[in-house]
Every structure is written in structure tokens, then in C-alpha cells.
Amino acid sequence: MTNVIILLAMPENVRKQYKDGIQAKFPDVTINVVDNHAKVDPYIGEADVLITFGPMMSDQVLAKATRLKWIQALGTGVDGITDQASLRKEVVVTNLHGIHGPPVSEAAFMSMLALSRQLPRTVRNQGKHNWERFPARLLHDKTVGIFGIGVIAEELAPKCKAFGMKVVGISSAQRDVPGFDRMYARSQLLDAVRDFDSLVLLTPLTPETRNIVDAKVFAAMKPGAYLVNLARGGGVDEAALIGVLNSKHLAGAALDVFAKEPLPADHPLCDMEDVIITTHQGGFCDVYVNFALPVIEENLRKFLAGDTASMINLVKR
């Protein structure tokens, strides 16, 4: 008997969708579901398969998973999984690469519009019953820099072009990508950001990208520019970001991810009026489970057949 544990700190109906969808295709597999890593103890010792998101993990889960053979990450990023000390080298890891283009690109565009239209200011005025008019900044004719060129960036670029924006990319490997006016290598980051009205972060978190957007990058950015982070919190030096926002060098930031999640209630970013905070919602959408289940089902089918070498989206460690 194969035992699967689903570790998801999400609403109950979402957890049920995953369990019911998998169980319908694999009735002989035992599936247990928990909503927090502190609750895995009754099941983790017998688990062959773990389905989870990296930010919801802890090393104690893997330390107790002595029978574990495969982890299916429910996001593209595998930080929180592959960087855990107790992950054994023989455990297969797969992710969900390629499904985040529509939801995260929409979240990025929403963030740029909300910042340029000062939506938080409008909502605060509404709550105070205060009628205040102020000019919005247009996205039209502005330059957006997208750091991290993959499926999401390829979806976001044409959306930006449709609004009349100039689109510039920053990639670990400089290459031509349709929809981009120019492409920079990651080593050219400081030069690239000087002309951006908005910098959108979509790059994975790796040792090379940790805190890559730091005080030097912020100092090089155009005064009044915006930062949008939908990648990983660890890619931004948060202390430097707070400093540059306090100095008003940046006009604002829309942040979906943080170095520590959940973001502590007393974190300085929570009280900044020029910051929009969302709760790691970028890819979380009404049809995410529908995107994810076909990949999970195909991988589980191959896992049960002993064909782990041909599983979808194998992560090289």
C-alpha cells in the first residue's frame, strides 16, 4: 500500500479538492491531509509520497519521513524543500513548472496598476469617507523591467505591451525572447534598473539570487520607481527596501512574498502606506488545482509503476 500525505496550509475546501481528485484516480492509495507541518506525526513515518509547497515545510517533517521516496512540490520554487538538511539524496523531487503564467502575470499587472493608481490611498479615503482627487500615473509609455525570464515573464510581457509599455528583461542567460524590447544579463542588473519605472521580480530563489535586490540596486533605480515582488522574499534585502521607501527614493512596492512567512504582524512593512501586501497569493487562483492535478496524477502513475526517471518536472539537486 502506498501512503501519501498532503501538507497544505490552505482552506479546507482546497485541501479536499486535492485529496478527492487524487483519490478518484487512485482508490487504492492511502491519502492523509494535514494543514500544518506540526501535525504530520501520525502519518509521516509511513509516508511514501509528500505533496506540499516549500514555504509550508520544516526540516522536522523530512527528519521523520524515514520511508519517503518522492516529494511533489505544488509550486515552481523548491526552496523550503531541497535546502532542508534532512532531505535524503535518494528522495525524488518534482515541481509544477509551467502552470503559473496566467495567474502570476495577472497578479503582477494588478500590482503595477494598483501602485500607479494609488489604490491603497483610495481605499483609505473610502474608509474615512474622504473625497480626495489626485492624478494617477499612467503605465502607458513607461518602462517595466522583468527580472527572471520564464513562463510567467513570457505571459506578462505581451500584457505590458498591450498597455503601451516598453518591456526589458533580465535573465541569467542573455537571450532574445518575443515581446521584449531588450534583454540584459543578470550581471548587468545595476545598469539595467536605471531606466525602469517598475521592477518586477520573478526570479527563483537560489544562492546566487538571495538578497540580489539590495541597497546598491535600489540606489541605482530611478527616483519614484516601483518594486513588485512575486518571486521569493529572500531575493530582496528587506531592510534596504524599508530604508529606500522611508527615504521616498522609491514611490512604493507591491510585495506578495517575504523572507519570513507569515509576515510578522509587527513587521515595519505592515504600516507603510506606500506598500501593498498580499499573502503569497500570486499563483493562488480559482483553477490552480485544475492546473496541478494532471501533473500530480501523471507523476503518481509513473511512481506506482516504478518509472521515476520519466516523471514530469524532475528537479535536479
CSV table of N, CA and C in Angstrom, one decimal, residues 51-150:
chain,number,residue,atom,x,y,z
A,51,ILE,N,3.1,15.7,-0.7
A,51,ILE,CA,2.7,16.7,-1.6
A,51,ILE,C,2.5,18.0,-0.8
A,52,THR,N,3.3,19.1,-1.2
A,52,THR,CA,3.3,20.3,-0.4
A,52,THR,C,3.9,21.5,-1.2
A,53,PHE,N,3.8,22.6,-0.5
A,53,PHE,CA,4.6,23.8,-1.0
A,53,PHE,C,5.8,24.0,-0.1
A,54,GLY,N,6.9,24.5,-0.7
A,54,GLY,CA,8.1,24.7,0.1
A,54,GLY,C,7.9,25.6,1.3
A,55,PRO,N,7.2,26.7,1.2
A,55,PRO,CA,7.1,27.6,2.3
A,55,PRO,C,6.3,27.0,3.5
A,56,MET,N,5.6,25.9,3.2
A,56,MET,CA,4.8,25.3,4.3
A,56,MET,C,5.6,24.2,5.0
A,57,MET,N,6.8,23.9,4.6
A,57,MET,CA,7.6,22.8,5.2
A,57,MET,C,8.4,23.3,6.4
A,58,SER,N,9.0,22.2,7.0
A,58,SER,CA,10.0,22.4,8.0
A,58,SER,C,10.9,21.2,8.0
A,59,ASP,N,12.1,21.3,8.5
A,59,ASP,CA,13.1,20.2,8.4
A,59,ASP,C,12.6,19.0,9.2
A,60,GLN,N,11.9,19.3,10.3
A,60,GLN,CA,11.4,18.1,11.1
A,60,GLN,C,10.5,17.2,10.4
A,61,VAL,N,9.8,17.7,9.4
A,61,VAL,CA,9.0,16.8,8.5
A,61,VAL,C,9.8,15.7,7.9
A,62,LEU,N,10.9,16.2,7.2
A,62,LEU,CA,11.8,15.3,6.5
A,62,LEU,C,12.6,14.4,7.4
A,63,ALA,N,12.9,14.9,8.6
A,63,ALA,CA,13.7,14.1,9.6
A,63,ALA,C,12.9,12.9,10.0
A,64,LYS,N,11.6,13.0,10.0
A,64,LYS,CA,10.7,11.9,10.5
A,64,LYS,C,10.2,11.1,9.3
A,65,ALA,N,10.5,11.5,8.1
A,65,ALA,CA,9.9,10.8,6.9
A,65,ALA,C,10.9,9.7,6.5
A,66,THR,N,11.1,8.7,7.3
A,66,THR,CA,12.1,7.7,7.0
A,66,THR,C,11.8,6.8,5.8
A,67,ARG,N,10.5,6.8,5.4
A,67,ARG,CA,10.1,5.9,4.3
A,67,ARG,C,9.9,6.7,3.0
A,68,LEU,N,10.1,8.0,3.1
A,68,LEU,CA,9.7,8.9,2.0
A,68,LEU,C,10.6,8.6,0.7
A,69,LYS,N,9.9,8.6,-0.4
A,69,LYS,CA,10.6,8.3,-1.7
A,69,LYS,C,10.4,9.5,-2.7
A,70,TRP,N,9.4,10.3,-2.5
A,70,TRP,CA,9.1,11.3,-3.6
A,70,TRP,C,8.4,12.5,-2.9
A,71,ILE,N,8.8,13.7,-3.3
A,71,ILE,CA,8.1,14.9,-2.9
A,71,ILE,C,7.6,15.6,-4.2
A,72,GLN,N,6.3,15.9,-4.2
A,72,GLN,CA,5.7,16.7,-5.3
A,72,GLN,C,5.5,18.1,-4.8
A,73,ALA,N,6.3,19.0,-5.2
A,73,ALA,CA,6.1,20.4,-4.9
A,73,ALA,C,5.0,21.0,-5.7
A,74,LEU,N,4.1,21.8,-5.0
A,74,LEU,CA,3.0,22.3,-5.7
A,74,LEU,C,3.2,23.7,-6.3
A,75,GLY,N,4.5,24.2,-6.3
A,75,GLY,CA,4.9,25.4,-6.9
A,75,GLY,C,6.1,25.1,-7.8
A,76,THR,N,6.6,26.2,-8.4
A,76,THR,CA,7.8,26.1,-9.2
A,76,THR,C,9.0,26.1,-8.3
A,77,GLY,N,9.0,27.0,-7.4
A,77,GLY,CA,10.2,27.0,-6.5
A,77,GLY,C,10.2,25.8,-5.5
A,78,VAL,N,11.4,25.3,-5.3
A,78,VAL,CA,11.6,24.2,-4.4
A,78,VAL,C,12.4,24.6,-3.1
A,79,ASP,N,12.7,25.9,-2.9
A,79,ASP,CA,13.3,26.3,-1.7
A,79,ASP,C,12.3,26.0,-0.6
A,80,GLY,N,12.8,25.6,0.6
A,80,GLY,CA,12.0,25.1,1.7
A,80,GLY,C,11.9,23.5,1.6
A,81,ILE,N,12.3,23.0,0.5
A,81,ILE,CA,12.3,21.5,0.3
A,81,ILE,C,13.7,21.0,0.1
A,82,THR,N,14.3,21.4,-1.1
A,82,THR,CA,15.6,20.9,-1.4
A,82,THR,C,16.8,21.5,-0.6
A,83,ASP,N,16.5,22.6,0.2
A,83,ASP,CA,17.5,23.1,1.0
A,83,ASP,C,17.4,22.7,2.5
A,84,GLN,N,16.5,21.7,2.7
A,84,GLN,CA,16.4,21.2,4.1
A,84,GLN,C,17.5,20.2,4.4
A,85,ALA,N,18.1,20.3,5.6
A,85,ALA,CA,19.2,19.4,5.9
A,85,ALA,C,18.8,17.9,5.9
A,86,SER,N,17.6,17.6,6.2
A,86,SER,CA,17.2,16.2,6.4
A,86,SER,C,16.7,15.6,5.1
A,87,LEU,N,16.7,16.3,4.0
A,87,LEU,CA,16.3,15.7,2.7
A,87,LEU,C,17.3,14.7,2.3
A,88,ARG,N,16.9,13.4,2.2
A,88,ARG,CA,17.9,12.4,1.7
A,88,ARG,C,18.1,12.5,0.2
A,89,LYS,N,19.3,12.2,-0.2
A,89,LYS,CA,19.6,12.4,-1.7
A,89,LYS,C,18.8,11.4,-2.6
A,90,GLU,N,18.3,10.3,-2.0
A,90,GLU,CA,17.6,9.4,-2.9
A,90,GLU,C,16.1,9.8,-3.1
A,91,VAL,N,15.7,10.8,-2.3
A,91,VAL,CA,14.3,11.2,-2.5
A,91,VAL,C,14.1,12.0,-3.8
A,92,VAL,N,13.2,11.6,-4.6
A,92,VAL,CA,12.9,12.3,-5.9
A,92,VAL,C,12.0,13.5,-5.6
A,93,VAL,N,12.4,14.6,-6.2
A,93,VAL,CA,11.6,15.9,-6.1
A,93,VAL,C,11.1,16.3,-7.5
A,94,THR,N,9.8,16.6,-7.5
A,94,THR,CA,9.3,17.2,-8.8
A,94,THR,C,8.5,18.5,-8.4
A,95,ASN,N,8.4,19.3,-9.4
A,95,ASN,CA,7.7,20.6,-9.1
A,95,ASN,C,6.5,20.8,-10.2
A,96,LEU,N,5.9,22.0,-10.2
A,96,LEU,CA,4.8,22.3,-11.1
A,96,LEU,C,5.3,23.4,-12.0
A,97,HIS,N,6.3,23.2,-12.8
A,97,HIS,CA,6.8,24.2,-13.7
A,97,HIS,C,5.8,24.3,-14.9
A,98,GLY,N,5.5,25.6,-15.3
A,98,GLY,CA,4.8,25.8,-16.5
A,98,GLY,C,3.3,26.2,-16.3
A,99,ILE,N,2.8,26.2,-15.1
A,99,ILE,CA,1.3,26.4,-15.0
A,99,ILE,C,1.0,27.8,-14.4
A,100,HIS,N,2.1,28.6,-14.1
A,100,HIS,CA,1.9,29.8,-13.3
A,100,HIS,C,1.8,31.1,-14.2
A,101,GLY,N,1.9,30.9,-15.5
A,101,GLY,CA,1.9,32.1,-16.4
A,101,GLY,C,0.7,33.0,-16.2
A,102,PRO,N,-0.5,32.4,-16.4
A,102,PRO,CA,-1.7,33.3,-16.3
A,102,PRO,C,-2.0,33.9,-15.0
A,103,PRO,N,-1.9,33.1,-13.8
A,103,PRO,CA,-2.3,33.8,-12.6
A,103,PRO,C,-1.2,34.8,-12.1
A,104,VAL,N,0.1,34.4,-12.2
A,104,VAL,CA,1.1,35.3,-11.6
A,104,VAL,C,1.3,36.5,-12.5
A,105,SER,N,1.2,36.4,-13.8
A,105,SER,CA,1.3,37.6,-14.7
A,105,SER,C,0.1,38.5,-14.4
A,106,GLU,N,-1.1,38.0,-14.2
A,106,GLU,CA,-2.2,38.9,-13.8
A,106,GLU,C,-1.9,39.6,-12.5
A,107,ALA,N,-1.4,38.8,-11.5
A,107,ALA,CA,-1.1,39.4,-10.2
A,107,ALA,C,0.0,40.6,-10.4
A,108,ALA,N,1.0,40.3,-11.3
A,108,ALA,CA,2.0,41.4,-11.5
A,108,ALA,C,1.3,42.6,-12.1
A,109,PHE,N,0.5,42.4,-13.1
A,109,PHE,CA,-0.1,43.6,-13.7
A,109,PHE,C,-1.1,44.3,-12.8
A,110,MET,N,-1.8,43.5,-12.0
A,110,MET,CA,-2.7,44.2,-10.9
A,110,MET,C,-1.8,45.0,-10.0
A,111,SER,N,-0.7,44.5,-9.6
A,111,SER,CA,0.2,45.3,-8.7
A,111,SER,C,0.7,46.6,-9.3
A,112,MET,N,1.1,46.5,-10.6
A,112,MET,CA,1.5,47.7,-11.2
A,112,MET,C,0.4,48.8,-11.4
A,113,LEU,N,-0.8,48.3,-11.7
A,113,LEU,CA,-1.9,49.2,-11.8
A,113,LEU,C,-2.3,49.8,-10.4
A,114,ALA,N,-2.3,49.0,-9.4
A,114,ALA,CA,-2.7,49.4,-8.1
A,114,ALA,C,-1.7,50.5,-7.5
A,115,LEU,N,-0.4,50.2,-7.8
A,115,LEU,CA,0.6,51.2,-7.4
A,115,LEU,C,0.5,52.5,-8.2
A,116,SER,N,0.4,52.4,-9.5
A,116,SER,CA,0.3,53.7,-10.3
A,116,SER,C,-0.9,54.5,-10.1
A,117,ARG,N,-2.0,53.8,-9.7
A,117,ARG,CA,-3.3,54.4,-9.4
A,117,ARG,C,-3.5,54.7,-8.0
A,118,GLN,N,-2.5,54.4,-7.1
A,118,GLN,CA,-2.5,54.7,-5.7
A,118,GLN,C,-3.8,54.1,-5.1
A,119,LEU,N,-4.1,52.9,-5.4
A,119,LEU,CA,-5.3,52.2,-4.9
A,119,LEU,C,-5.4,52.2,-3.4
A,120,PRO,N,-4.3,51.9,-2.6
A,120,PRO,CA,-4.4,51.9,-1.2
A,120,PRO,C,-4.9,53.3,-0.7
A,121,ARG,N,-4.4,54.3,-1.3
A,121,ARG,CA,-4.8,55.7,-0.8
A,121,ARG,C,-6.3,55.9,-1.1
A,122,THR,N,-6.8,55.4,-2.2
A,122,THR,CA,-8.2,55.4,-2.5
A,122,THR,C,-9.1,54.7,-1.5
A,123,VAL,N,-8.6,53.5,-1.1
A,123,VAL,CA,-9.3,52.6,-0.2
A,123,VAL,C,-9.3,53.3,1.2
A,124,ARG,N,-8.2,53.9,1.6
A,124,ARG,CA,-8.1,54.5,2.9
A,124,ARG,C,-9.1,55.7,2.9
A,125,ASN,N,-9.2,56.5,1.8
A,125,ASN,CA,-10.1,57.6,1.8
A,125,ASN,C,-11.5,57.1,1.8
A,126,GLN,N,-11.8,56.0,1.2
A,126,GLN,CA,-13.2,55.5,1.3
A,126,GLN,C,-13.6,55.1,2.7
A,127,GLY,N,-12.6,54.5,3.4
A,127,GLY,CA,-12.9,54.1,4.8
A,127,GLY,C,-13.1,55.4,5.7
A,128,LYS,N,-12.5,56.5,5.3
A,128,LYS,CA,-12.6,57.7,6.1
A,128,LYS,C,-13.8,58.6,5.6
A,129,HIS,N,-14.5,58.1,4.5
A,129,HIS,CA,-15.5,58.9,3.9
A,129,HIS,C,-14.9,60.3,3.4
A,130,ASN,N,-13.7,60.2,2.9
A,130,ASN,CA,-13.0,61.4,2.5
A,130,ASN,C,-12.9,61.4,0.9
A,131,TRP,N,-13.4,62.5,0.4
A,131,TRP,CA,-13.4,62.7,-1.1
A,131,TRP,C,-12.2,63.5,-1.5
A,132,GLU,N,-11.2,62.8,-2.1
A,132,GLU,CA,-9.9,63.4,-2.5
A,132,GLU,C,-9.6,63.0,-3.9
A,133,ARG,N,-9.3,63.9,-4.7
A,133,ARG,CA,-8.9,63.7,-6.1
A,133,ARG,C,-7.4,63.9,-6.3
A,134,PHE,N,-6.7,63.0,-7.0
A,134,PHE,CA,-5.3,63.2,-7.3
A,134,PHE,C,-5.0,62.5,-8.6
A,135,PRO,N,-4.0,62.9,-9.3
A,135,PRO,CA,-3.7,62.4,-10.6
A,135,PRO,C,-3.0,61.0,-10.5
A,136,ALA,N,-3.4,60.1,-11.4
A,136,ALA,CA,-2.8,58.8,-11.5
A,136,ALA,C,-1.6,58.8,-12.4
A,137,ARG,N,-0.7,57.9,-12.2
A,137,ARG,CA,0.5,57.8,-13.1
A,137,ARG,C,0.1,56.7,-14.1
A,138,LEU,N,0.3,57.0,-15.4
A,138,LEU,CA,0.0,56.1,-16.4
A,138,LEU,C,1.1,55.0,-16.5
A,139,LEU,N,0.6,53.8,-17.0
A,139,LEU,CA,1.6,52.7,-17.4
A,139,LEU,C,2.0,53.0,-18.8
A,140,HIS,N,1.2,53.6,-19.6
A,140,HIS,CA,1.5,53.9,-21.0
A,140,HIS,C,2.8,54.7,-21.1
A,141,ASP,N,3.6,54.2,-22.0
A,141,ASP,CA,4.9,54.9,-22.3
A,141,ASP,C,5.9,54.7,-21.1
A,142,LYS,N,5.6,53.9,-20.1
A,142,LYS,CA,6.6,53.6,-19.1
A,142,LYS,C,7.4,52.3,-19.4
A,143,THR,N,8.5,52.2,-18.7
A,143,THR,CA,9.4,51.0,-18.9
A,143,THR,C,9.2,50.1,-17.7
A,144,VAL,N,9.0,48.8,-18.0
A,144,VAL,CA,8.9,47.8,-16.9
A,144,VAL,C,10.1,46.8,-17.1
A,145,GLY,N,10.8,46.6,-16.1
A,145,GLY,CA,11.9,45.6,-16.1
A,145,GLY,C,11.4,44.3,-15.4
A,146,ILE,N,11.6,43.2,-16.1
A,146,ILE,CA,11.1,41.9,-15.5
A,146,ILE,C,12.4,41.1,-15.3
A,147,PHE,N,12.6,40.8,-14.0
A,147,PHE,CA,13.8,40.0,-13.6
A,147,PHE,C,13.4,38.6,-13.4
A,148,GLY,N,13.9,37.7,-14.3
A,148,GLY,CA,13.5,36.3,-14.3
A,148,GLY,C,12.7,36.0,-15.5
A,149,ILE,N,13.3,35.4,-16.5
A,149,ILE,CA,12.5,35.2,-17.7
A,149,ILE,C,12.2,33.7,-17.9
A,150,GLY,N,10.9,33.4,-17.7
A,150,GLY,CA,10.4,32.1,-17.8
A,150,GLY,C,9.0,32.2,-18.3
